[in-house]
Amino acid sequence: MLMLSDLLIGNDVDTYEDLVKAVEAVARQGEMFFQMDVKPPFPDTPENWEQQLEARFTSAR
């Protein structure tokens, strides 16, 4: 299971857009489950970040 905190720690992620790209990349590698256990700490994080990340994760698989 992909944890958002692990993704933030284990990748070079400096912006929300970098995070979106990392989520999509992991989904394409075959990850089946994604849990958002922390809020992304970026100033450009939108209010609906949970829905956006879930949608990008699901559509990238």
Short mmCIF file of C-alpha atoms in Angstrom, two decimals:
data_model
loop_
_atom_site.label_atom_id
_atom_site.label_comp_id
_atom_site.label_asym_id
_atom_site.label_seq_id
_atom_site.Cartn_x
_atom_site.Cartn_y
_atom_site.Cartn_z
CA MET A 1 0.00 0.00 0.00
CA LEU A 2 1.29 3.42 -0.98
CA MET A 3 1.31 5.86 1.91
CA LEU A 4 1.46 9.53 1.02
CA SER A 5 3.99 10.17 3.79
CA ASP A 6 6.32 7.51 2.34
CA LEU A 7 6.00 9.06 -1.10
CA LEU A 8 6.88 12.50 0.25
CA ILE A 9 9.90 11.19 2.15
CA GLY A 10 11.22 8.86 -0.54
CA ASN A 11 11.03 11.17 -3.56
CA ASP A 12 12.35 14.55 -4.65
CA VAL A 13 9.05 16.36 -4.24
CA ASP A 14 9.14 20.15 -3.85
CA THR A 15 5.71 21.21 -5.12
CA TYR A 16 2.21 19.84 -5.30
CA GLU A 17 2.65 19.27 -9.05
CA ASP A 18 5.79 17.18 -8.33
CA LEU A 19 3.69 15.14 -5.91
CA VAL A 20 1.00 14.55 -8.53
CA LYS A 21 3.65 13.28 -10.97
CA ALA A 22 5.09 10.96 -8.30
CA VAL A 23 1.63 9.57 -7.47
CA GLU A 24 0.98 8.86 -11.15
CA ALA A 25 4.37 7.18 -11.58
CA VAL A 26 3.81 4.84 -8.64
CA ALA A 27 0.31 3.98 -9.88
CA ARG A 28 1.72 3.09 -13.32
CA GLN A 29 4.19 0.74 -11.62
CA GLY A 30 1.25 -1.35 -10.41
CA GLU A 31 0.52 -0.08 -6.91
CA MET A 32 -3.07 -1.00 -6.09
CA PHE A 33 -3.87 0.98 -2.93
CA PHE A 34 -3.18 4.56 -1.87
CA GLN A 35 -3.70 6.01 1.60
CA MET A 36 -3.43 9.72 2.32
CA ASP A 37 -2.13 9.83 5.88
CA VAL A 38 -0.79 13.41 5.83
CA LYS A 39 -1.65 16.67 4.10
CA PRO A 40 0.94 17.74 1.50
CA PRO A 41 3.03 20.58 3.01
CA PHE A 42 3.23 22.73 -0.13
CA PRO A 43 1.89 26.26 -0.51
CA ASP A 44 0.37 25.32 -3.89
CA THR A 45 -1.67 22.43 -2.43
CA PRO A 46 -5.32 22.98 -3.44
CA GLU A 47 -8.22 22.63 -1.01
CA ASN A 48 -9.51 19.52 -2.79
CA TRP A 49 -6.10 17.81 -2.83
CA GLU A 50 -7.49 14.48 -1.61
CA GLN A 51 -9.93 14.16 -4.48
CA GLN A 52 -7.32 15.28 -7.01
CA LEU A 53 -4.67 12.80 -5.85
CA GLU A 54 -7.16 9.93 -5.71
CA ALA A 55 -8.36 10.73 -9.23
CA ARG A 56 -4.81 10.93 -10.62
CA PHE A 57 -3.83 7.69 -8.87
CA THR A 58 -6.89 5.86 -10.21
CA SER A 59 -6.65 7.19 -13.77
CA ALA A 60 -2.91 6.44 -14.08
CA ARG A 61 -3.34 2.70 -13.46
#
